[in-house]
Amino acid sequence: MPVIKGFSKLSKEAKIEWIVSNYMENDTEAVEFLKSYWHPDTASQKLHDEFIENTITNFYLPFGVAPNFKIDGKNYCIPMAIEESSVVAAAAKSANFWLDRGGFHTEILSFEKIGHVHFIWEGDDTERLKTFFDSIEDKFYTHTNHITKNMQLRGGGILDIELVDKTAEEKGYYQIKATFDTCDSMGANFINSILEEFSKILRHEIAETALLEDYEKEVQVVMCILSNYTPNCLVRAEVRAPVEKMAEGEDMSGQQFAEKFCRAVRIAEIEPYRATTHNKGIMNGVDSVVIATGNDFRAVEACAHTYASRTGKYRSLTHAEIKDGEFRFWLDIPLSLGTVGGITSLHPMVKFAYKLLGNPDARDLMKIAAVVGLAQNFSALRSLVTSGIQKGHMKMHLLNILNQLEATEEEKKAIIHYFKDHIVSYSATVEIFCKMRGIEVPKVINTKNNS
Ligand code: MEV
């Protein structure tokens, strides 16, 4: 396939033309298809074009809402952007369940971000480096005042700076480890700008100091970067109810349900294979809020999974217990989110999401995202330990299958009705669909794209 230099400099139309002529056999329908996803308003489209490089069109994800979330006594209708069919339904179901049982409770356990200057110093007396570092520590604050002053006015800034000796793991490796309060911004640009300034201060001061020998005045700054691992930017979301209020239909008493539920959580605490799926379910909820509110879901994911491994073994992010007749279920998750900066004030749907949530600050948004993660996990476990997951999952997935089969609205209605008391599967759906149309049922039913 051809390569091209200067692709980013082409106009959007020329980019599409190049793609279509080189990869789509000059299919004019492909051009029209891509253009059909452009926003009809040119200014809105330009906004989306400029979020990234080489935009050729838009990629739609459903934007749904889960109403009836009661969080710390306040009701929310929560925006969720996600493609997986059962996620919003599961969140809404959980919200309703807990609405009748006092709702969700949250707490910010800590609110710090971290960044490092990773550097190599080949001197042989770490104590001397420490003495030098202490002698210049103030300068890291004062010489970055031009970057931090606005954040300080908002109550944030640099919280702490320390020298970390990592030489036991890598010869000559040290860090300047800094902690920050970035208020309502996620803080990546703020932190990285300060760290790069720290590196200049370090190199300048080490060259000038009288506290080190000449041969110790060399420092190699390898890199300056925030860490997406923020174990001290931690939020807890929690639900509680008397055990008898946890009864599940006629088959299970509250005690039986709560015990089985706690056992399922325990399995995810000790078995990494299960913990991965369990935490994936939590992230279904967290990510959908994070995406709808214009935050960085890759950072959130990376951080959550490092946190889940902090004991040296990958474990569940949620925990459950029964104590004095009360069922308690909670999630502790580090979430570094911003409600200002990035695309938060640019993306029209993100702006809508904030309005819907009553314009939360970063701490509130941490609480909301954690609650949806907990709600999601509750719904998944509730299904898993009772009816099994497929009943609800396939019911939601049915519409995707019917859309893939290009069923008419009438056919959809009839088939959905049929599956009210039949088990949904891809092959069963194809079979009933073919019968309804009076066409032959294929001998081998291809389940491609229908996991
Ligand atoms: C599916 O996206 C998520 C679940 O597998 C989570 C879980 O098993 O806990 C249902």
Tab-separated table of N, CA, C and O in Angstrom, residues 109-206:
chain	number	residue	atom	x	y	z
A	109	LEU	N	-11.251	10.536	49.658
A	109	LEU	CA	-10.295	10.093	50.682
A	109	LEU	C	-8.971	10.856	50.566
A	109	LEU	O	-8.270	11.030	51.558
A	110	SER	N	-8.634	11.287	49.362
A	110	SER	CA	-7.425	12.103	49.166
A	110	SER	C	-7.504	12.767	47.799
A	110	SER	O	-8.313	12.347	46.960
A	111	PHE	N	-6.680	13.814	47.610
A	111	PHE	CA	-6.825	14.596	46.374
A	111	PHE	C	-5.469	15.157	45.924
A	111	PHE	O	-5.242	16.349	45.959
A	112	GLU	N	-4.567	14.261	45.573
A	112	GLU	CA	-3.229	14.692	45.158
A	112	GLU	C	-2.835	14.072	43.824
A	112	GLU	O	-3.150	12.917	43.560
A	113	LYS	N	-2.106	14.843	43.034
A	113	LYS	CA	-1.550	14.325	41.774
A	113	LYS	C	-0.029	14.252	41.919
A	113	LYS	O	0.536	14.954	42.766
A	114	ILE	N	0.593	13.470	41.060
A	114	ILE	CA	2.043	13.242	41.193
A	114	ILE	C	2.760	13.429	39.868
A	114	ILE	O	2.225	13.107	38.808
A	115	GLY	N	3.990	13.938	39.949
A	115	GLY	CA	4.834	13.990	38.754
A	115	GLY	C	6.293	13.808	39.145
A	115	GLY	O	6.664	13.996	40.312
A	116	HIS	N	7.115	13.424	38.182
A	116	HIS	CA	8.531	13.161	38.476
A	116	HIS	C	9.457	13.809	37.458
A	116	HIS	O	9.144	13.843	36.273
A	117	VAL	N	10.613	14.249	37.952
A	117	VAL	CA	11.764	14.465	37.076
A	117	VAL	C	12.634	13.231	37.304
A	117	VAL	O	13.087	12.978	38.418
A	118	HIS	N	12.794	12.439	36.269
A	118	HIS	CA	13.609	11.218	36.375
A	118	HIS	C	15.018	11.592	35.921
A	118	HIS	O	15.187	12.015	34.766
A	119	PHE	N	15.975	11.436	36.802
A	119	PHE	CA	17.333	11.846	36.386
A	119	PHE	C	18.411	10.889	36.880
A	119	PHE	O	18.188	10.088	37.783
A	120	ILE	N	19.553	11.000	36.224
A	120	ILE	CA	20.703	10.148	36.559
A	120	ILE	C	21.794	11.052	37.127
A	120	ILE	O	22.146	12.088	36.536
A	121	TRP	N	22.295	10.658	38.268
A	121	TRP	CA	23.422	11.361	38.907
A	121	TRP	C	24.427	10.308	39.322
A	121	TRP	O	24.090	9.376	40.061
A	122	GLU	N	25.635	10.432	38.808
A	122	GLU	CA	26.604	9.343	39.003
A	122	GLU	C	27.570	9.591	40.147
A	122	GLU	O	28.553	8.869	40.287
A	123	GLY	N	27.287	10.618	40.984
A	123	GLY	CA	28.141	10.837	42.163
A	123	GLY	C	28.057	9.643	43.107
A	123	GLY	O	27.161	8.808	42.985
A	124	ASP	N	28.997	9.583	44.081
A	124	ASP	CA	28.993	8.368	44.890
A	124	ASP	C	28.481	8.576	46.315
A	124	ASP	O	28.442	7.633	47.088
A	125	ASP	N	28.054	9.796	46.663
A	125	ASP	CA	27.560	9.999	48.030
A	125	ASP	C	26.163	10.627	47.986
A	125	ASP	O	26.018	11.836	47.829
A	126	THR	N	25.169	9.769	48.142
A	126	THR	CA	23.771	10.226	48.052
A	126	THR	C	23.475	11.292	49.109
A	126	THR	O	22.685	12.207	48.866
A	127	GLU	N	24.135	11.178	50.273
A	127	GLU	CA	23.889	12.147	51.354
A	127	GLU	C	24.247	13.563	50.887
A	127	GLU	O	23.554	14.524	51.191
A	128	ARG	N	25.345	13.658	50.113
A	128	ARG	CA	25.755	14.992	49.616
A	128	ARG	C	24.723	15.527	48.626
A	128	ARG	O	24.410	16.715	48.603
A	129	LEU	N	24.187	14.630	47.802
A	129	LEU	CA	23.145	15.057	46.852
A	129	LEU	C	21.926	15.566	47.623
A	129	LEU	O	21.316	16.568	47.260
A	130	LYS	N	21.608	14.860	48.733
A	130	LYS	CA	20.451	15.260	49.549
A	130	LYS	C	20.674	16.646	50.146
A	130	LYS	O	19.771	17.490	50.161
A	131	THR	N	21.889	16.856	50.646
A	131	THR	CA	22.203	18.170	51.235
A	131	THR	C	22.051	19.263	50.185
A	131	THR	O	21.457	20.322	50.442
A	132	PHE	N	22.582	18.972	48.995
A	132	PHE	CA	22.445	19.946	47.903
A	132	PHE	C	20.966	20.184	47.591
A	132	PHE	O	20.514	21.328	47.452
A	133	PHE	N	20.198	19.093	47.490
A	133	PHE	CA	18.775	19.195	47.141
A	133	PHE	C	18.041	20.065	48.181
A	133	PHE	O	17.271	20.966	47.827
A	134	ASP	N	18.322	19.789	49.471
A	134	ASP	CA	17.664	20.579	50.530
A	134	ASP	C	17.999	22.064	50.389
A	134	ASP	O	17.159	22.923	50.645
A	135	SER	N	19.232	22.325	49.985
A	135	SER	CA	19.668	23.727	49.895
A	135	SER	C	18.954	24.481	48.768
A	135	SER	O	18.898	25.706	48.770
A	136	ILE	N	18.447	23.744	47.774
A	136	ILE	CA	17.797	24.452	46.640
A	136	ILE	C	16.273	24.221	46.607
A	136	ILE	O	15.595	24.720	45.715
A	137	GLU	N	15.765	23.467	47.569
A	137	GLU	CA	14.341	23.068	47.506
A	137	GLU	C	13.406	24.274	47.339
A	137	GLU	O	12.478	24.241	46.531
A	138	ASP	N	13.688	25.342	48.084
A	138	ASP	CA	12.829	26.535	48.005
A	138	ASP	C	12.722	27.088	46.589
A	138	ASP	O	11.692	27.626	46.186
A	139	LYS	N	13.835	26.952	45.861
A	139	LYS	CA	13.863	27.520	44.505
A	139	LYS	C	12.859	26.832	43.573
A	139	LYS	O	12.363	27.439	42.634
A	140	PHE	N	12.594	25.546	43.841
A	140	PHE	CA	11.597	24.844	43.011
A	140	PHE	C	10.222	25.525	43.146
A	140	PHE	O	9.443	25.549	42.200
A	141	TYR	N	9.969	26.056	44.342
A	141	TYR	CA	8.681	26.761	44.544
A	141	TYR	C	8.750	28.172	43.962
A	141	TYR	O	7.891	28.570	43.181
A	142	THR	N	9.788	28.912	44.372
A	142	THR	CA	9.819	30.336	43.991
A	142	THR	C	10.028	30.529	42.485
A	142	THR	O	9.390	31.377	41.879
A	143	HIS	N	10.894	29.693	41.875
A	143	HIS	CA	11.188	29.885	40.451
A	143	HIS	C	10.079	29.366	39.530
A	143	HIS	O	10.186	29.466	38.303
A	144	THR	N	9.049	28.749	40.115
A	144	THR	CA	7.926	28.298	39.276
A	144	THR	C	6.661	29.094	39.588
A	144	THR	O	5.573	28.749	39.116
A	145	ASN	N	6.847	30.146	40.357
A	145	ASN	CA	5.702	30.952	40.782
A	145	ASN	C	4.889	31.488	39.602
A	145	ASN	O	3.657	31.594	39.676
A	146	HIS	N	5.597	31.799	38.508
A	146	HIS	CA	4.874	32.331	37.332
A	146	HIS	C	3.893	31.302	36.773
A	146	HIS	O	2.902	31.659	36.157
A	147	ILE	N	4.171	30.008	36.985
A	147	ILE	CA	3.247	28.973	36.482
A	147	ILE	C	2.175	28.661	37.541
A	147	ILE	O	1.031	28.364	37.207
A	148	THR	N	2.561	28.716	38.801
A	148	THR	CA	1.646	28.230	39.848
A	148	THR	C	0.718	29.300	40.427
A	148	THR	O	-0.246	28.957	41.116
A	149	LYS	N	0.998	30.585	40.144
A	149	LYS	CA	0.266	31.611	40.915
A	149	LYS	C	-1.263	31.542	40.726
A	149	LYS	O	-2.000	31.687	41.686
A	150	ASN	N	-1.717	31.287	39.496
A	150	ASN	CA	-3.173	31.199	39.299
A	150	ASN	C	-3.773	30.008	40.019
A	150	ASN	O	-4.848	30.107	40.613
A	151	MET	N	-3.068	28.890	39.964
A	151	MET	CA	-3.556	27.684	40.650
A	151	MET	C	-3.584	27.927	42.159
A	151	MET	O	-4.498	27.479	42.858
A	152	GLN	N	-2.578	28.663	42.656
A	152	GLN	CA	-2.545	28.975	44.101
A	152	GLN	C	-3.756	29.820	44.493
A	152	GLN	O	-4.352	29.615	45.548
A	153	LEU	N	-4.114	30.740	43.609
A	153	LEU	CA	-5.282	31.583	43.905
A	153	LEU	C	-6.555	30.743	44.007
A	153	LEU	O	-7.489	31.091	44.720
A	154	ARG	N	-6.569	29.617	43.286
A	154	ARG	CA	-7.744	28.724	43.346
A	154	ARG	C	-7.621	27.707	44.484
A	154	ARG	O	-8.448	26.816	44.613
A	155	GLY	N	-6.538	27.799	45.250
A	155	GLY	CA	-6.380	26.898	46.407
A	155	GLY	C	-5.479	25.716	46.150
A	155	GLY	O	-5.366	24.814	46.982
A	156	GLY	N	-4.851	25.668	44.969
A	156	GLY	CA	-3.991	24.522	44.646
A	156	GLY	C	-2.538	24.922	44.498
A	156	GLY	O	-2.114	25.951	45.006
A	157	GLY	N	-1.780	24.105	43.794
A	157	GLY	CA	-0.366	24.384	43.563
A	157	GLY	C	0.488	23.182	43.901
A	157	GLY	O	0.012	22.047	43.938
A	158	ILE	N	1.780	23.479	44.178
A	158	ILE	CA	2.704	22.392	44.540
A	158	ILE	C	2.515	22.096	46.024
A	158	ILE	O	2.537	23.008	46.853
A	159	LEU	N	2.322	20.815	46.366
A	159	LEU	CA	2.115	20.452	47.780
A	159	LEU	C	3.406	20.012	48.440
A	159	LEU	O	3.649	20.292	49.602
A	160	ASP	N	4.229	19.303	47.691
A	160	ASP	CA	5.440	18.750	48.297
A	160	ASP	C	6.445	18.388	47.201
A	160	ASP	O	6.050	18.057	46.085
A	161	ILE	N	7.718	18.479	47.561
A	161	ILE	CA	8.775	18.059	46.624
A	161	ILE	C	9.771	17.226	47.418
A	161	ILE	O	10.174	17.629	48.513
A	162	GLU	N	10.136	16.075	46.874
A	162	GLU	CA	11.158	15.292	47.591
A	162	GLU	C	12.121	14.643	46.614
A	162	GLU	O	11.789	14.442	45.430
A	163	LEU	N	13.294	14.348	47.125
A	163	LEU	CA	14.287	13.622	46.333
A	163	LEU	C	14.135	12.146	46.653
A	163	LEU	O	14.115	11.761	47.829
A	164	VAL	N	14.021	11.326	45.617
A	164	VAL	CA	13.852	9.886	45.846
A	164	VAL	C	15.067	9.159	45.276
A	164	VAL	O	15.451	9.382	44.118
A	165	ASP	N	15.639	8.322	46.088
A	165	ASP	CA	16.814	7.548	45.690
A	165	ASP	C	16.353	6.196	45.130
A	165	ASP	O	15.809	5.366	45.850
A	166	LYS	N	16.572	5.988	43.847
A	166	LYS	CA	16.156	4.721	43.222
A	166	LYS	C	17.374	3.887	42.798
A	166	LYS	O	17.255	2.989	41.962
A	167	THR	N	18.519	4.219	43.369
A	167	THR	CA	19.758	3.583	42.890
A	167	THR	C	19.825	2.085	43.192
A	167	THR	O	20.585	1.372	42.544
A	168	ALA	N	18.999	1.641	44.150
A	168	ALA	CA	19.004	0.197	44.432
A	168	ALA	C	18.445	-0.571	43.232
A	168	ALA	O	18.756	-1.743	43.025
A	169	GLU	N	17.608	0.122	42.428
A	169	GLU	CA	17.004	-0.558	41.271
A	169	GLU	C	17.722	-0.247	39.963
A	169	GLU	O	17.698	-1.049	39.030
A	170	GLU	N	18.335	0.939	39.887
A	170	GLU	CA	19.007	1.344	38.639
A	170	GLU	C	20.145	2.289	39.008
A	170	GLU	O	19.920	3.307	39.680
A	171	LYS	N	21.341	1.947	38.562
A	171	LYS	CA	22.525	2.730	38.931
A	171	LYS	C	22.341	4.219	38.593
A	171	LYS	O	21.991	4.572	37.460
A	172	GLY	N	22.534	5.064	39.594
A	172	GLY	CA	22.503	6.512	39.379
A	172	GLY	C	21.112	7.121	39.247
A	172	GLY	O	20.975	8.319	39.003
A	173	TYR	N	20.066	6.296	39.400
A	173	TYR	CA	18.709	6.788	39.128
A	173	TYR	C	18.095	7.451	40.372
A	173	TYR	O	17.932	6.831	41.415
A	174	TYR	N	17.736	8.719	40.202
A	174	TYR	CA	17.031	9.485	41.252
A	174	TYR	C	15.790	10.132	40.638
A	174	TYR	O	15.685	10.251	39.409
A	175	GLN	N	14.917	10.573	41.517
A	175	GLN	CA	13.734	11.313	41.056
A	175	GLN	C	13.534	12.559	41.904
A	175	GLN	O	13.783	12.530	43.112
A	176	ILE	N	13.053	13.613	41.247
A	176	ILE	CA	12.378	14.655	42.029
A	176	ILE	C	10.917	14.251	41.942
A	176	ILE	O	10.334	14.193	40.843
A	177	LYS	N	10.345	13.905	43.079
A	177	LYS	CA	8.933	13.503	43.099
A	177	LYS	C	8.142	14.676	43.677
A	177	LYS	O	8.407	15.111	44.804
A	178	ALA	N	7.203	15.180	42.895
A	178	ALA	CA	6.423	16.328	43.368
A	178	ALA	C	4.951	15.965	43.427
A	178	ALA	O	4.459	15.212	42.577
A	179	THR	N	4.279	16.477	44.454
A	179	THR	CA	2.825	16.274	44.540
A	179	THR	C	2.142	17.623	44.371
A	179	THR	O	2.680	18.668	44.747
A	180	PHE	N	0.954	17.555	43.786
A	180	PHE	CA	0.244	18.773	43.392
A	180	PHE	C	-1.230	18.678	43.765
A	180	PHE	O	-1.807	17.581	43.805
A	181	ASP	N	-1.820	19.848	43.975
A	181	ASP	CA	-3.277	19.951	43.985
A	181	ASP	C	-3.612	20.760	42.743
A	181	ASP	O	-3.208	21.933	42.630
A	182	THR	N	-4.289	20.133	41.796
A	182	THR	CA	-4.573	20.841	40.538
A	182	THR	C	-6.038	21.299	40.484
A	182	THR	O	-6.568	21.546	39.395
A	183	CYS	N	-6.663	21.390	41.646
A	183	CYS	CA	-8.048	21.896	41.775
A	183	CYS	C	-8.970	21.183	40.786
A	183	CYS	O	-8.984	19.974	40.749
A	184	ASP	N	-9.672	21.957	39.952
A	184	ASP	CA	-10.667	21.329	39.081
A	184	ASP	C	-10.125	20.880	37.730
A	184	ASP	O	-10.876	20.412	36.883
A	185	SER	N	-8.806	21.056	37.527
A	185	SER	CA	-8.273	20.555	36.253
A	185	SER	C	-7.597	19.212	36.499
A	185	SER	O	-7.124	18.938	37.599
A	186	MET	N	-7.574	18.398	35.463
A	186	MET	CA	-6.886	17.109	35.582
A	186	MET	C	-5.399	17.370	35.829
A	186	MET	O	-4.737	16.630	36.554
A	187	GLY	N	-4.883	18.427	35.213
A	187	GLY	CA	-3.589	18.957	35.636
A	187	GLY	C	-2.381	18.506	34.851
A	187	GLY	O	-1.255	18.876	35.197
A	188	ALA	N	-2.578	17.729	33.790
A	188	ALA	CA	-1.418	17.190	33.074
A	188	ALA	C	-0.505	18.314	32.563
A	188	ALA	O	0.711	18.278	32.786
A	189	ASN	N	-1.059	19.311	31.896
A	189	ASN	CA	-0.218	20.383	31.342
A	189	ASN	C	0.451	21.192	32.436
A	189	ASN	O	1.625	21.549	32.349
A	190	PHE	N	-0.317	21.474	33.490
A	190	PHE	CA	0.210	22.231	34.623
A	190	PHE	C	1.405	21.490	35.227
A	190	PHE	O	2.497	22.054	35.405
A	191	ILE	N	1.206	20.212	35.510
A	191	ILE	CA	2.260	19.418	36.156
A	191	ILE	C	3.480	19.290	35.242
A	191	ILE	O	4.621	19.514	35.671
A	192	ASN	N	3.253	18.966	33.974
A	192	ASN	CA	4.389	18.768	33.066
A	192	ASN	C	5.191	20.058	32.869
A	192	ASN	O	6.419	20.028	32.804
A	193	SER	N	4.476	21.190	32.815
A	193	SER	CA	5.199	22.474	32.657
A	193	SER	C	6.076	22.719	33.883
A	193	SER	O	7.233	23.151	33.753
A	194	ILE	N	5.552	22.455	35.062
A	194	ILE	CA	6.339	22.683	36.282
A	194	ILE	C	7.541	21.738	36.324
A	194	ILE	O	8.665	22.147	36.639
A	195	LEU	N	7.313	20.476	35.981
A	195	LEU	CA	8.407	19.509	36.032
A	195	LEU	C	9.535	19.910	35.077
A	195	LEU	O	10.722	19.768	35.403
A	196	GLU	N	9.165	20.409	33.911
A	196	GLU	CA	10.216	20.823	32.962
A	196	GLU	C	10.998	22.020	33.519
A	196	GLU	O	12.198	22.135	33.321
A	197	GLU	N	10.299	22.874	34.252
A	197	GLU	CA	10.964	24.000	34.906
A	197	GLU	C	11.884	23.473	36.013
A	197	GLU	O	13.015	23.944	36.175
A	198	PHE	N	11.409	22.482	36.773
A	198	PHE	CA	12.229	21.859	37.838
A	198	PHE	C	13.537	21.340	37.248
A	198	PHE	O	14.598	21.450	37.849
A	199	SER	N	13.425	20.731	36.082
A	199	SER	CA	14.624	20.130	35.479
A	199	SER	C	15.645	21.218	35.144
A	199	SER	O	16.851	21.044	35.348
A	200	LYS	N	15.158	22.378	34.666
A	200	LYS	CA	16.080	23.493	34.360
A	200	LYS	C	16.741	23.983	35.646
A	200	LYS	O	17.938	24.248	35.685
A	201	ILE	N	15.913	24.104	36.696
A	201	ILE	CA	16.444	24.588	37.986
A	201	ILE	C	17.523	23.618	38.481
A	201	ILE	O	18.615	24.028	38.891
A	202	LEU	N	17.204	22.333	38.411
A	202	LEU	CA	18.150	21.318	38.890
A	202	LEU	C	19.479	21.422	38.135
A	202	LEU	O	20.557	21.460	38.742
A	203	ARG	N	19.410	21.479	36.806
A	203	ARG	CA	20.651	21.496	36.012
A	203	ARG	C	21.460	22.769	36.265
A	203	ARG	O	22.671	22.731	36.384
A	204	HIS	N	20.730	23.891	36.383
A	204	HIS	CA	21.417	25.165	36.615
A	204	HIS	C	22.077	25.170	37.988
A	204	HIS	O	23.259	25.501	38.137
A	205	GLU	N	21.326	24.761	39.011
A	205	GLU	CA	21.823	24.840	40.388
A	205	GLU	C	22.970	23.857	40.639
A	205	GLU	O	23.897	24.160	41.378
A	206	ILE	N	22.867	22.694	40.041
A	206	ILE	CA	23.916	21.688	40.287
A	206	ILE	C	25.240	22.155	39.661
A	206	ILE	O	26.325	21.891	40.213
